[in-house]
Coordinates of N, CA, C and O in Angstrom, one line a residue:
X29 N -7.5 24.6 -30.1 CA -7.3 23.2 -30.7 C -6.3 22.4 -29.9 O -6.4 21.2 -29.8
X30 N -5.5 23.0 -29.5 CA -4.2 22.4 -28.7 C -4.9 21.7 -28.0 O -5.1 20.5 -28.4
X31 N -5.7 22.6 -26.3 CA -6.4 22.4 -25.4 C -7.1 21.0 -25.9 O -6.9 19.9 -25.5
X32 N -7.9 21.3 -26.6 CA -9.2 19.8 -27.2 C -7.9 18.8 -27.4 O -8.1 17.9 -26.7
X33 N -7.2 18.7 -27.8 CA -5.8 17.5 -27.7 C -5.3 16.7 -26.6 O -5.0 15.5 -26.4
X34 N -5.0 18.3 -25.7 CA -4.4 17.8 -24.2 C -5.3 17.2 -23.5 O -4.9 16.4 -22.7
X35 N -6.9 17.7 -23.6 CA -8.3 17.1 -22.9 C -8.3 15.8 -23.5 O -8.0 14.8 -22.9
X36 N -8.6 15.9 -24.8 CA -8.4 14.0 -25.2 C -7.5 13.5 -24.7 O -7.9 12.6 -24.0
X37 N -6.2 13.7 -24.6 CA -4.8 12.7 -24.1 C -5.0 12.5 -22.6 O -4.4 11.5 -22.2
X38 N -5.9 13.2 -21.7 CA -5.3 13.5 -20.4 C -6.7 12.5 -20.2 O -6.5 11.5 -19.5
X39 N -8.2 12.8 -21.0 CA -8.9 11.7 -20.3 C -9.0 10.3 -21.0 O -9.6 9.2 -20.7
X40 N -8.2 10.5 -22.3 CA -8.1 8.9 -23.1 C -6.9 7.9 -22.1 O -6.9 6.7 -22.1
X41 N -6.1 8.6 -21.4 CA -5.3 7.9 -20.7 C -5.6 7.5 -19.4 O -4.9 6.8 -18.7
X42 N -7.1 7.8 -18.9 CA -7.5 7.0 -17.6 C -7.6 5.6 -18.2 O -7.6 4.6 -17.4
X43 N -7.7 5.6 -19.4 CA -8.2 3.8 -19.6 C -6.9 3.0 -19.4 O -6.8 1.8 -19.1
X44 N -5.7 4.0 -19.9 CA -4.3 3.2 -19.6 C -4.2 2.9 -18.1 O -3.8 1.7 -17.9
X45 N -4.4 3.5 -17.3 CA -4.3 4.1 -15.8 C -4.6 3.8 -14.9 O -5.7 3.3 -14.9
X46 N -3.7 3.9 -13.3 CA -4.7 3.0 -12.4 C -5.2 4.1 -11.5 O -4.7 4.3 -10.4
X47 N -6.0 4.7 -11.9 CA -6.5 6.0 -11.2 C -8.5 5.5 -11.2 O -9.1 4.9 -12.1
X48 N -8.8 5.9 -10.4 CA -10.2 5.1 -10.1 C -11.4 6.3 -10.3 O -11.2 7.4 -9.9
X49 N -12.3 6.1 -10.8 CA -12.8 7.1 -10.7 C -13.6 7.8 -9.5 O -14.2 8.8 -9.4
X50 N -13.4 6.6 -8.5 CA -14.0 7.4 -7.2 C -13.0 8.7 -6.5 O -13.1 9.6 -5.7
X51 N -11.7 7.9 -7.4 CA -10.8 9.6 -7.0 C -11.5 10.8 -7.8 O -11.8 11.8 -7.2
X52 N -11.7 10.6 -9.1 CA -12.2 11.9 -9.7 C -13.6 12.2 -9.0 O -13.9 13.4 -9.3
X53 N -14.3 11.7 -8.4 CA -15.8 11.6 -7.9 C -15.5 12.8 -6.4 O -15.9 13.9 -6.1
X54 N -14.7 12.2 -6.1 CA -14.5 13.1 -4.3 C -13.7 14.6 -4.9 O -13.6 15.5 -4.1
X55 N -13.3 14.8 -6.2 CA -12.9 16.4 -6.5 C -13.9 17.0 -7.7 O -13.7 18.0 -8.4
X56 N -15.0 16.1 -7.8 CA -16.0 16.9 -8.7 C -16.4 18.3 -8.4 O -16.4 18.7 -7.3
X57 N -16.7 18.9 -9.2 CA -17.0 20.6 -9.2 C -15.8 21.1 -9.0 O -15.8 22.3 -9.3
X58 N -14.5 20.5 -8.6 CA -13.4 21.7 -7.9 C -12.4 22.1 -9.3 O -12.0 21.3 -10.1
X59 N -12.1 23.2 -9.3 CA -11.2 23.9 -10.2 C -9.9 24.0 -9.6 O -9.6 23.7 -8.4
X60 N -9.1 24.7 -10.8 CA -7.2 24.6 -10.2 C -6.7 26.1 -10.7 O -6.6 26.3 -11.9
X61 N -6.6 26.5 -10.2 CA -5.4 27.9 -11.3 C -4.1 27.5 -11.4 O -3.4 27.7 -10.4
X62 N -3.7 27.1 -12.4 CA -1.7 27.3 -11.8 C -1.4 28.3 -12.6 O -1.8 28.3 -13.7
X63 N -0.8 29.0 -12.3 CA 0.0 30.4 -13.0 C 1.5 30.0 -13.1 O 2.2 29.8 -12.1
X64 N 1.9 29.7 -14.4 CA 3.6 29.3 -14.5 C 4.2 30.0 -14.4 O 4.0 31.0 -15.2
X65 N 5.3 30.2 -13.5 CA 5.6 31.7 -13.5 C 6.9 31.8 -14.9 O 7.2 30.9 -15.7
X66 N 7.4 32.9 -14.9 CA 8.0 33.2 -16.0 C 7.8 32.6 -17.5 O 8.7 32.3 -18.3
X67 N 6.3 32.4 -17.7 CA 6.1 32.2 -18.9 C 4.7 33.1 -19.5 O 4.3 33.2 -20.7
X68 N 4.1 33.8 -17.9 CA 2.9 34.5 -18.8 C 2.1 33.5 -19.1 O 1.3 33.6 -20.1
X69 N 2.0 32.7 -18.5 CA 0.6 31.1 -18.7 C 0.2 31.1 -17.4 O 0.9 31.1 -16.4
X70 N -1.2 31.1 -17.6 CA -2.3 30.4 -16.8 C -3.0 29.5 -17.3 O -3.4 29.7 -18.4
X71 N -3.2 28.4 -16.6 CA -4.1 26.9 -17.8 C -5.1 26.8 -15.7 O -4.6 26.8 -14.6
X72 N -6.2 26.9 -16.2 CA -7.5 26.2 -15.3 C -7.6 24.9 -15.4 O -7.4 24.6 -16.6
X73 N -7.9 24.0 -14.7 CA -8.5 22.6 -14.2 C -9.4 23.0 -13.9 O -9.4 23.9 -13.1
X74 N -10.9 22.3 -14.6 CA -12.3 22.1 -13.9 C -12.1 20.5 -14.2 O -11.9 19.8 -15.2
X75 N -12.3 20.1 -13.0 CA -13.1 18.5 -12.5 C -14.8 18.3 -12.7 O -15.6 18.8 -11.8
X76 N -15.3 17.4 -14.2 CA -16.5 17.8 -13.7 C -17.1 16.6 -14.7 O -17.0 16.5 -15.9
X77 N -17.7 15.9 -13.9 CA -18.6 14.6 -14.6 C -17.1 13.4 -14.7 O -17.1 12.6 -15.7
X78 N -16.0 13.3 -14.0 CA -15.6 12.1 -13.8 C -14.4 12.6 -15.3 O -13.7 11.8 -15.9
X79 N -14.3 13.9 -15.6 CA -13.8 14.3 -16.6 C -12.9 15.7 -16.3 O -13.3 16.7 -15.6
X80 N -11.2 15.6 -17.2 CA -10.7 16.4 -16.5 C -10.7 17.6 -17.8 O -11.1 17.3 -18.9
X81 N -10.3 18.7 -17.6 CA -11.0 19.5 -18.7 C -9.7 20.8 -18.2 O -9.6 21.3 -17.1
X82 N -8.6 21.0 -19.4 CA -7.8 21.6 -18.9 C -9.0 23.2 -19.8 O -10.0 22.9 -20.5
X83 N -8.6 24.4 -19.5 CA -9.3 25.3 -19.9 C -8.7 26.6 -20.2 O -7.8 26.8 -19.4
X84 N -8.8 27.6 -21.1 CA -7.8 29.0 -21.0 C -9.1 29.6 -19.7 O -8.3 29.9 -18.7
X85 N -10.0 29.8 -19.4 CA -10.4 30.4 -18.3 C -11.9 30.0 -18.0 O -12.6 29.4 -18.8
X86 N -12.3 30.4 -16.5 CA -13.1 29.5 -16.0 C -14.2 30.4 -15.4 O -13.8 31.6 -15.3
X87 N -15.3 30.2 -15.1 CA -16.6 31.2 -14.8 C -16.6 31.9 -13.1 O -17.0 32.9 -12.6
X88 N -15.8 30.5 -12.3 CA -16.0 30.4 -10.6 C -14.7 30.9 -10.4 O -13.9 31.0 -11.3
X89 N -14.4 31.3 -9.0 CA -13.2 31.5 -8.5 C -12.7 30.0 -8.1 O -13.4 29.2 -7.5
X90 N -11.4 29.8 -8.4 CA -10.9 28.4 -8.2 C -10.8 28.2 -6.8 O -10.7 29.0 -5.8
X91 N -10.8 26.6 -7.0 CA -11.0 26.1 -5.3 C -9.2 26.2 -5.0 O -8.8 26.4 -3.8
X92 N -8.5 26.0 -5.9 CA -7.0 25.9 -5.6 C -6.0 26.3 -6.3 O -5.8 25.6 -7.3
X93 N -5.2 27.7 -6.2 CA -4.6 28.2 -6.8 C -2.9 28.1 -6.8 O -2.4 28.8 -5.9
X94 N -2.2 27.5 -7.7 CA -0.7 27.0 -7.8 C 0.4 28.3 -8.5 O 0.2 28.6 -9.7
X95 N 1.3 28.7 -7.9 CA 2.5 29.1 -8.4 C 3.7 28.9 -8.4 O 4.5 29.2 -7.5
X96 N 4.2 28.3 -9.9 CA 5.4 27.6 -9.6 C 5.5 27.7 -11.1 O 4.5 27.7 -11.8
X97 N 7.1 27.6 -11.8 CA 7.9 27.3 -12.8 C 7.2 26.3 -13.7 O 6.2 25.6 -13.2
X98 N 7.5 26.2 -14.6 CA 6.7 24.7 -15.2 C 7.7 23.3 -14.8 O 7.2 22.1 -14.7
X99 N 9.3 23.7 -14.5 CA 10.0 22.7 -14.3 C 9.5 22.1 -12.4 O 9.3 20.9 -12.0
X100 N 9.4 23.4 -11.8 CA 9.0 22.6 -10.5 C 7.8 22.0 -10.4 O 7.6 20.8 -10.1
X101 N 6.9 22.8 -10.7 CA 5.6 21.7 -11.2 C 5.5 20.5 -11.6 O 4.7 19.8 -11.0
X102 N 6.3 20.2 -12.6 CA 6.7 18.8 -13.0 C 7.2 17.8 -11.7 O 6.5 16.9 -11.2
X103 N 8.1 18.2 -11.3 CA 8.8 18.1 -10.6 C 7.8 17.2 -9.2 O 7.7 16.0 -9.0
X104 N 7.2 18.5 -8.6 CA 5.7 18.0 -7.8 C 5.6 17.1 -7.9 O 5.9 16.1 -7.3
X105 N 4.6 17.2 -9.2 CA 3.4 16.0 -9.9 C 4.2 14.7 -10.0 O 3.5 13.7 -10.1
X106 N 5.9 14.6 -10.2 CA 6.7 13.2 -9.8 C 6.5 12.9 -8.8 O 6.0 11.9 -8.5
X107 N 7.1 14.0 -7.8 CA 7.7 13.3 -6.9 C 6.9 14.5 -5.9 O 7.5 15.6 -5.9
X108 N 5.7 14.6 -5.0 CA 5.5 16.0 -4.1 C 6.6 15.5 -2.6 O 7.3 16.4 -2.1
X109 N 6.7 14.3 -2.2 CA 7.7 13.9 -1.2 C 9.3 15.8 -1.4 O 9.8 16.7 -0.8
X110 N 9.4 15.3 -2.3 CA 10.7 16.5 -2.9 C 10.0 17.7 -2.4 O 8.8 18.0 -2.4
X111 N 11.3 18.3 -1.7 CA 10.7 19.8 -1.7 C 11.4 20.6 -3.0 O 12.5 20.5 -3.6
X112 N 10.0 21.5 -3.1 CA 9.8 22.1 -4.4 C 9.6 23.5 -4.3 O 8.7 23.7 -3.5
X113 N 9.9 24.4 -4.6 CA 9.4 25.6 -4.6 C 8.0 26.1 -5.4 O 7.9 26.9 -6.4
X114 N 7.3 25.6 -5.0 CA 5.9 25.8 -5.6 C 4.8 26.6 -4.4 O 5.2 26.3 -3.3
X115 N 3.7 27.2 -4.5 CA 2.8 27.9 -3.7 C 1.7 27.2 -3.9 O 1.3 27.3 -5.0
X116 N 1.1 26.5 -3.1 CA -0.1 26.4 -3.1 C -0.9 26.7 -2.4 O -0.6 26.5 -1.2
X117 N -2.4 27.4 -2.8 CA -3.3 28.4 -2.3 C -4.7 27.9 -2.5 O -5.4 28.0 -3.5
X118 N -5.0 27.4 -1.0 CA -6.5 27.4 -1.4 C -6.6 25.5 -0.5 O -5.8 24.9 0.2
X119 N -7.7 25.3 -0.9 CA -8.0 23.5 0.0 C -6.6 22.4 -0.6 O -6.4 22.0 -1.8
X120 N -6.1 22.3 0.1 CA -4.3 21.8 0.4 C -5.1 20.0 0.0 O -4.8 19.4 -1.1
X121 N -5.7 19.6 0.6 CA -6.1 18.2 0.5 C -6.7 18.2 -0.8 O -6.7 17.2 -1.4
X122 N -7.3 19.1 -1.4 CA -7.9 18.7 -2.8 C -6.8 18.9 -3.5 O -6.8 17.9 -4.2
X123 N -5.6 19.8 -3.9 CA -4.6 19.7 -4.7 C -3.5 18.3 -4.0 O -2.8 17.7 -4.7
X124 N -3.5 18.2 -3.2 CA -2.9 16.5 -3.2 C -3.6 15.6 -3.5 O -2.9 14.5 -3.7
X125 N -5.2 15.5 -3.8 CA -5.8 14.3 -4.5 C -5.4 14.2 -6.4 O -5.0 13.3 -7.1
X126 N -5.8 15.9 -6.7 CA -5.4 16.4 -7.9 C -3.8 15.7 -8.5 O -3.7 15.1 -9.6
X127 N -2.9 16.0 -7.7 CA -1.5 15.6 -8.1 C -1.5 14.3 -8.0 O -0.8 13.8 -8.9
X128 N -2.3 13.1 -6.9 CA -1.9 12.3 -6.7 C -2.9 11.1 -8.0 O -2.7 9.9 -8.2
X129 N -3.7 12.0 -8.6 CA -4.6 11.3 -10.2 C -3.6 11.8 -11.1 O -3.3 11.0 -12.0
X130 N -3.0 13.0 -11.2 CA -2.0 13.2 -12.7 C -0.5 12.6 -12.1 O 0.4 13.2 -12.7
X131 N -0.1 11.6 -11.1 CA 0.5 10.7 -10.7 C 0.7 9.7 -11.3 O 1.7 9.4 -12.0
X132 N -0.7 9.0 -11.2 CA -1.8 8.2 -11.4 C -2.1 7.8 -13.4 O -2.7 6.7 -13.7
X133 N -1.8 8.2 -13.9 CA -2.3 8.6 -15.4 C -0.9 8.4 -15.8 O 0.1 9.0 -15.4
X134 N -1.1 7.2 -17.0 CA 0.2 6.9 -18.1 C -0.3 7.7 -19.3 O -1.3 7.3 -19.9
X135 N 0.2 8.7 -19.7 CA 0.0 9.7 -20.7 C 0.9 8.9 -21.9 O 2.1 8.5 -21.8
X136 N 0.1 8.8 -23.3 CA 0.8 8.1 -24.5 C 1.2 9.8 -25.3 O 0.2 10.2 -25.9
X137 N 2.0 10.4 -25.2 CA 2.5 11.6 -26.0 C 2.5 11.5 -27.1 O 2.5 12.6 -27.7
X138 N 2.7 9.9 -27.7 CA 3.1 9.6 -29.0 C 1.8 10.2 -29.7 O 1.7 11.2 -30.4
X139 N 0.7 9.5 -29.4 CA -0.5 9.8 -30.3 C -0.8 11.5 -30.6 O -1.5 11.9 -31.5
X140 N 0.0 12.4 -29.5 CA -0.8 13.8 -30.0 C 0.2 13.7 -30.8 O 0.0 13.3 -32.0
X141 N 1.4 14.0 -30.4 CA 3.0 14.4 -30.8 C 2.4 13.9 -32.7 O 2.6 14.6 -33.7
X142 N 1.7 12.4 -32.6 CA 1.6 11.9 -34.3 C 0.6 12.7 -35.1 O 0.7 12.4 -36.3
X143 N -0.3 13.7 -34.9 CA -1.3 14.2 -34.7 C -0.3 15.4 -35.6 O -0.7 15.2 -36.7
X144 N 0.6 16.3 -35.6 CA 1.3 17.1 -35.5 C 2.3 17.1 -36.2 O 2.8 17.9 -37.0
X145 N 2.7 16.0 -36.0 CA 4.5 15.2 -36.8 C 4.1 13.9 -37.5 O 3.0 13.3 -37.3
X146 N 5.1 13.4 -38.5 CA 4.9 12.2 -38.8 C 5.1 11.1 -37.5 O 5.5 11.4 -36.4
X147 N 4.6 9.9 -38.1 CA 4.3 9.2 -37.0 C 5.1 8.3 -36.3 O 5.0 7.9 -35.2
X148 N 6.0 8.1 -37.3 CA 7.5 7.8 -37.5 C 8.4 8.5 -36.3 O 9.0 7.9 -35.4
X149 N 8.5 9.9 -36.6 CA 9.3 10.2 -35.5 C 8.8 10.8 -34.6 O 9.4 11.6 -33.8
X150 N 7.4 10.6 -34.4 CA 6.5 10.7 -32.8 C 7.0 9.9 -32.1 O 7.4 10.2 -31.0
X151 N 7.1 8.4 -32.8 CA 7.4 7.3 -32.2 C 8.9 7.5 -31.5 O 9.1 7.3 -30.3
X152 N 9.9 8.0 -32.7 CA 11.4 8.2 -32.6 C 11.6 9.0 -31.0 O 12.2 8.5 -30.0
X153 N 11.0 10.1 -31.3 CA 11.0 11.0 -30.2 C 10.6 10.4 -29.0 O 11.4 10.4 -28.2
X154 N 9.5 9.8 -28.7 CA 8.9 9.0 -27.4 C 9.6 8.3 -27.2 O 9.7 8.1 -26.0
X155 N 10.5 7.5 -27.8 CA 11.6 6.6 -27.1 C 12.5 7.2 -26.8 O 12.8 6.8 -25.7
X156 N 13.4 8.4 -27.4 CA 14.5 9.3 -27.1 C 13.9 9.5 -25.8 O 14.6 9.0 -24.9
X157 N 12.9 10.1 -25.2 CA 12.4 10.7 -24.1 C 12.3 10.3 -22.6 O 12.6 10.7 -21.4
X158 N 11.7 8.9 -23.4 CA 11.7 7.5 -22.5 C 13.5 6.7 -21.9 O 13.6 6.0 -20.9
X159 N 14.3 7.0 -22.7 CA 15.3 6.9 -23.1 C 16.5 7.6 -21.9 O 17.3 7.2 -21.1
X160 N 15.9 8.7 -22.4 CA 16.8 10.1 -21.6 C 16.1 9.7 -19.9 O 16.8 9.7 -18.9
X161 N 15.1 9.5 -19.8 CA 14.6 9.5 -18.3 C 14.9 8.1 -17.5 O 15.0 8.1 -16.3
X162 N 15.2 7.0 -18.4 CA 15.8 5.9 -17.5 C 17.3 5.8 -17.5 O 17.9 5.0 -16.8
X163 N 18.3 6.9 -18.5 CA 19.5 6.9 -18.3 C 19.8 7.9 -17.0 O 20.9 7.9 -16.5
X164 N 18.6 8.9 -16.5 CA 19.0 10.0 -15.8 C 18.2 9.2 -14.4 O 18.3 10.0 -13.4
X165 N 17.6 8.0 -14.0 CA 17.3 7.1 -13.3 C 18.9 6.6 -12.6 O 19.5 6.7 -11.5
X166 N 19.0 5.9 -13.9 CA 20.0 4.9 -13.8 C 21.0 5.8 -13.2 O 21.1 5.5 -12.0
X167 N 21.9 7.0 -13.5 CA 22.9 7.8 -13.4 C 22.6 8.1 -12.3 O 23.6 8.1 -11.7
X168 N 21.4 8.6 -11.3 CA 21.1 8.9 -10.3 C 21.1 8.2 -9.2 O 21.2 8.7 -8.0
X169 N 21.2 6.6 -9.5 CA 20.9 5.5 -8.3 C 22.4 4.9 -8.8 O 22.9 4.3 -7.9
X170 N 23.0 4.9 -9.8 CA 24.5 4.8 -9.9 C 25.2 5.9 -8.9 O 26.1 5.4 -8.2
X171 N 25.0 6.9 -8.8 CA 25.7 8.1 -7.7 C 25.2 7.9 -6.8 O 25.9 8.7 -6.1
X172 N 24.3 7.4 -6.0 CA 24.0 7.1 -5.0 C 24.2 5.8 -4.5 O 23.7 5.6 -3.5
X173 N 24.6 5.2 -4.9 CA 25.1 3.8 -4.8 C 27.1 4.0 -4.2 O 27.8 3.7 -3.3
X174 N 27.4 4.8 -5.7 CA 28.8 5.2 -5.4 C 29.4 5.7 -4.1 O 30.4 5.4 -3.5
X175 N 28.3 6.8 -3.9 CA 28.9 7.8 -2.5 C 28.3 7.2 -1.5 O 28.5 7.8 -0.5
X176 N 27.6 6.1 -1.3 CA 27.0 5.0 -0.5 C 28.8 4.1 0.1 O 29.4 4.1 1.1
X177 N 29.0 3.7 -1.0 CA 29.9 3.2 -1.1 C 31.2 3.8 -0.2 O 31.6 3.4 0.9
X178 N 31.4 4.6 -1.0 CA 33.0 5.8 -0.5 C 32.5 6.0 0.5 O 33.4 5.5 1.2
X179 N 31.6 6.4 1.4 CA 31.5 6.8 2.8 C 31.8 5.8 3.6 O 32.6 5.7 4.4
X180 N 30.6 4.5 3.0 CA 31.4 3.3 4.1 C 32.5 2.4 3.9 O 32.7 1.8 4.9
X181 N 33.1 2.2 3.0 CA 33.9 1.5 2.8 C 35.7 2.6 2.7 O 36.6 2.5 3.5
X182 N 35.7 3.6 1.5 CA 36.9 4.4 1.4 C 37.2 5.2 2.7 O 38.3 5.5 3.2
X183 N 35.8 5.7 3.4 CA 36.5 7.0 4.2 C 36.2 6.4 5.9 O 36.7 7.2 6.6
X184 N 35.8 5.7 6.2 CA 35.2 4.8 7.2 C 34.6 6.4 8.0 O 34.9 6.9 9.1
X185 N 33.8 6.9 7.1 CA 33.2 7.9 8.1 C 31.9 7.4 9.0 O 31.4 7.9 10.1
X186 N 31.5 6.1 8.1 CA 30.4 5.4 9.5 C 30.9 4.0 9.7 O 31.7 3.3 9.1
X187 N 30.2 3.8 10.7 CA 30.6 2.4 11.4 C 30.4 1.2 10.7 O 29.3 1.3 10.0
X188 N 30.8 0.2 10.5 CA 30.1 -1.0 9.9 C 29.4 -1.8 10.9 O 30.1 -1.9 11.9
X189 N 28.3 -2.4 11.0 CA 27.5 -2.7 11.6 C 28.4 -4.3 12.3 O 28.2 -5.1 13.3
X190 N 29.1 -4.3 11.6 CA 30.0 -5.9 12.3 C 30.9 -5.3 13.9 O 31.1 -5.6 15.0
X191 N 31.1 -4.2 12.9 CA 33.0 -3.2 13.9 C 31.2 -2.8 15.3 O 31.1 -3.7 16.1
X192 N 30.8 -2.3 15.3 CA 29.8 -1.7 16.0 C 29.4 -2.8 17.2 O 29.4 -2.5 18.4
X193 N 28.8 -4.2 16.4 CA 28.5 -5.1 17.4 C 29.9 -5.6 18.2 O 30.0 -5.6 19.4
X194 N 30.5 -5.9 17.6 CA 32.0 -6.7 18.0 C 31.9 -5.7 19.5 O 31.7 -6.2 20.6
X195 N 32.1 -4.2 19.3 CA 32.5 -3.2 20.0 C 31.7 -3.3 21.5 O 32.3 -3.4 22.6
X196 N 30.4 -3.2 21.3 CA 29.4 -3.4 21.8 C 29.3 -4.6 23.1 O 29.1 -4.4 24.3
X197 N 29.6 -5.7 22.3 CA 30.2 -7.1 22.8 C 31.3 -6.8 24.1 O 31.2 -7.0 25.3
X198 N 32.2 -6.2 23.1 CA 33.4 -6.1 24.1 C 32.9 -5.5 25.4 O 33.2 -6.2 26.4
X199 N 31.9 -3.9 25.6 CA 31.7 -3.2 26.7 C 30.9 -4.4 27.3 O 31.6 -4.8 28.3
X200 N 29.7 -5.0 27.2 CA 29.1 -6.2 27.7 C 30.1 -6.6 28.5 O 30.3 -6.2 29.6
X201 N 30.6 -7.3 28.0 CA 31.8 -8.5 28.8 C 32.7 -7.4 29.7 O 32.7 -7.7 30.9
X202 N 33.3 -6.4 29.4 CA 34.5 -5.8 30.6 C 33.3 -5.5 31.4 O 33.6 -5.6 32.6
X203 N 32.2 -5.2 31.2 CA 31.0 -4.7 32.5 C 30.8 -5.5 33.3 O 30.8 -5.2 34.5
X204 N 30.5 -7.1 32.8 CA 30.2 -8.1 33.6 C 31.5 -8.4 34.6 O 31.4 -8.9 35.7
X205 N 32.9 -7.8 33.9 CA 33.9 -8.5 35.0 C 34.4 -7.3 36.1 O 35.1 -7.4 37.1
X206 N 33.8 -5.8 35.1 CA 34.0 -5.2 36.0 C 33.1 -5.7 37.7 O 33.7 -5.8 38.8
X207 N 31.7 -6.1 37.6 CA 30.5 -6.3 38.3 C 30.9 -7.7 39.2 O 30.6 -8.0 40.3
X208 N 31.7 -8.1 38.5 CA 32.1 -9.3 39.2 C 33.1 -9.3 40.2 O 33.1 -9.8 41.3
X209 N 34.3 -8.3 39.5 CA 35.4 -8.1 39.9 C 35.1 -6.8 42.1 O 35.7 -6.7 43.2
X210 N 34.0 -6.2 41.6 CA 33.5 -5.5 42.6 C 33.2 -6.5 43.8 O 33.6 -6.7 45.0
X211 N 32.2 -7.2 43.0 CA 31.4 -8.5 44.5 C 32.5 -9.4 45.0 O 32.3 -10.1 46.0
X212 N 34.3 -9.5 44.1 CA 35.3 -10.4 44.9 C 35.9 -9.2 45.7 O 36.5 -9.4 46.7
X213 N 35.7 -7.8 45.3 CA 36.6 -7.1 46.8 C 35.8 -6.7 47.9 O 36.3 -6.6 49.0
X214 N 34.2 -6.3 47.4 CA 33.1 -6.9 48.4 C 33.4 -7.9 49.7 O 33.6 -7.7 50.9
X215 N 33.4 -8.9 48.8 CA 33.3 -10.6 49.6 C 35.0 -10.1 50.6 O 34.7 -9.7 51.7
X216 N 35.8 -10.0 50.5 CA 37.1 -9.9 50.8 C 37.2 -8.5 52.3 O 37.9 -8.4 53.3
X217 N 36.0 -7.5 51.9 CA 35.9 -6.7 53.1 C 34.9 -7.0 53.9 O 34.7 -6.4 54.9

């Protein structure tokens, strides 16, 4: 019953989504294994009619098989740029189209989560969540802004691009008088 939930959520949210279905078209027929590690879960992906179909097990040997945590997983499917400790096994270009459609897909949580819970605090909870992920945004590009900061301005461990040209300038100019200064003891021998 779960599964039939997460299949509704996962393909009612292409209509939110800007995922095309010529992406789903070019990974038709292909399946996924991910094995989570330390939880004893395997969930299958079959791609099949433009529809994504998560599954407890599958008839074919999969075209691409994943091992990884559920947190690095996540992790991936944000951001694959990040290195992650995940395995993947099997056609490498079909699990980057895969990742790059569950990218792709604005998932509404609220509607299962209401399904389960009152609807009230489906709602409550999806903004807490939403909530917690643009404060851990914000806090992330606030510290990188900060130590952006302290490196060039408190610790002058890099150059400032003004001190750099100024500097630059200066060698220009003592070169030209060195060059100059040569062709008057030149002219003089």
């Amino acid at each position: 019953m779960f599964l039939d939930d997460l299949n509704k959520l996962i393909n009612n949210s292409f209509a939110y989504s800007n995922v095309n279905t010529t992406d789903l078209k070019s990974i038709d027929g292909k399946s996924l294994k991910i094995d989570l590690l330390n939880t004893n879960t395997v969930i299958f992906i079959e791609i099949n009619n433009e529809k994504i179909l998560l599954k407890d097990e599958i008839e074919n040997e999969p075209s691409i098989t994943i091992l990884a945590t559920p947190i690095n997983l996540l992790s991936y499917i944000k951001n694959p740029d990040n290195e992650n400790e995940i395995k993947i096994m099997g056609d490498i270009k079909t699990a980057e189209k895969i990742f790059k459609i569950f990218q792709g897909i604005n998932f509404d949580f609220t509607s299962v989560l209401a399904t389960y819970i009152n609807q009230d605090l489906a709602y409550y909870m999806s903004r807490s969540f939403q909530h917690i992920a643009e404060s851990k945004k914000y806090a992330r590009e606030s510290f990188q802004r900060n130590i952006e900061e302290y490196i060039k301005e408190d610790q002058d461990l890099l150059v400032q691009k003004e001190v750099f040209d100024e500097f630059s300038n200066s060698i220009v100019k003592l070169r030209n008088k060195i060059d100059f200064m040569e062709k008057k003891i030149k002219s003089f021998s």
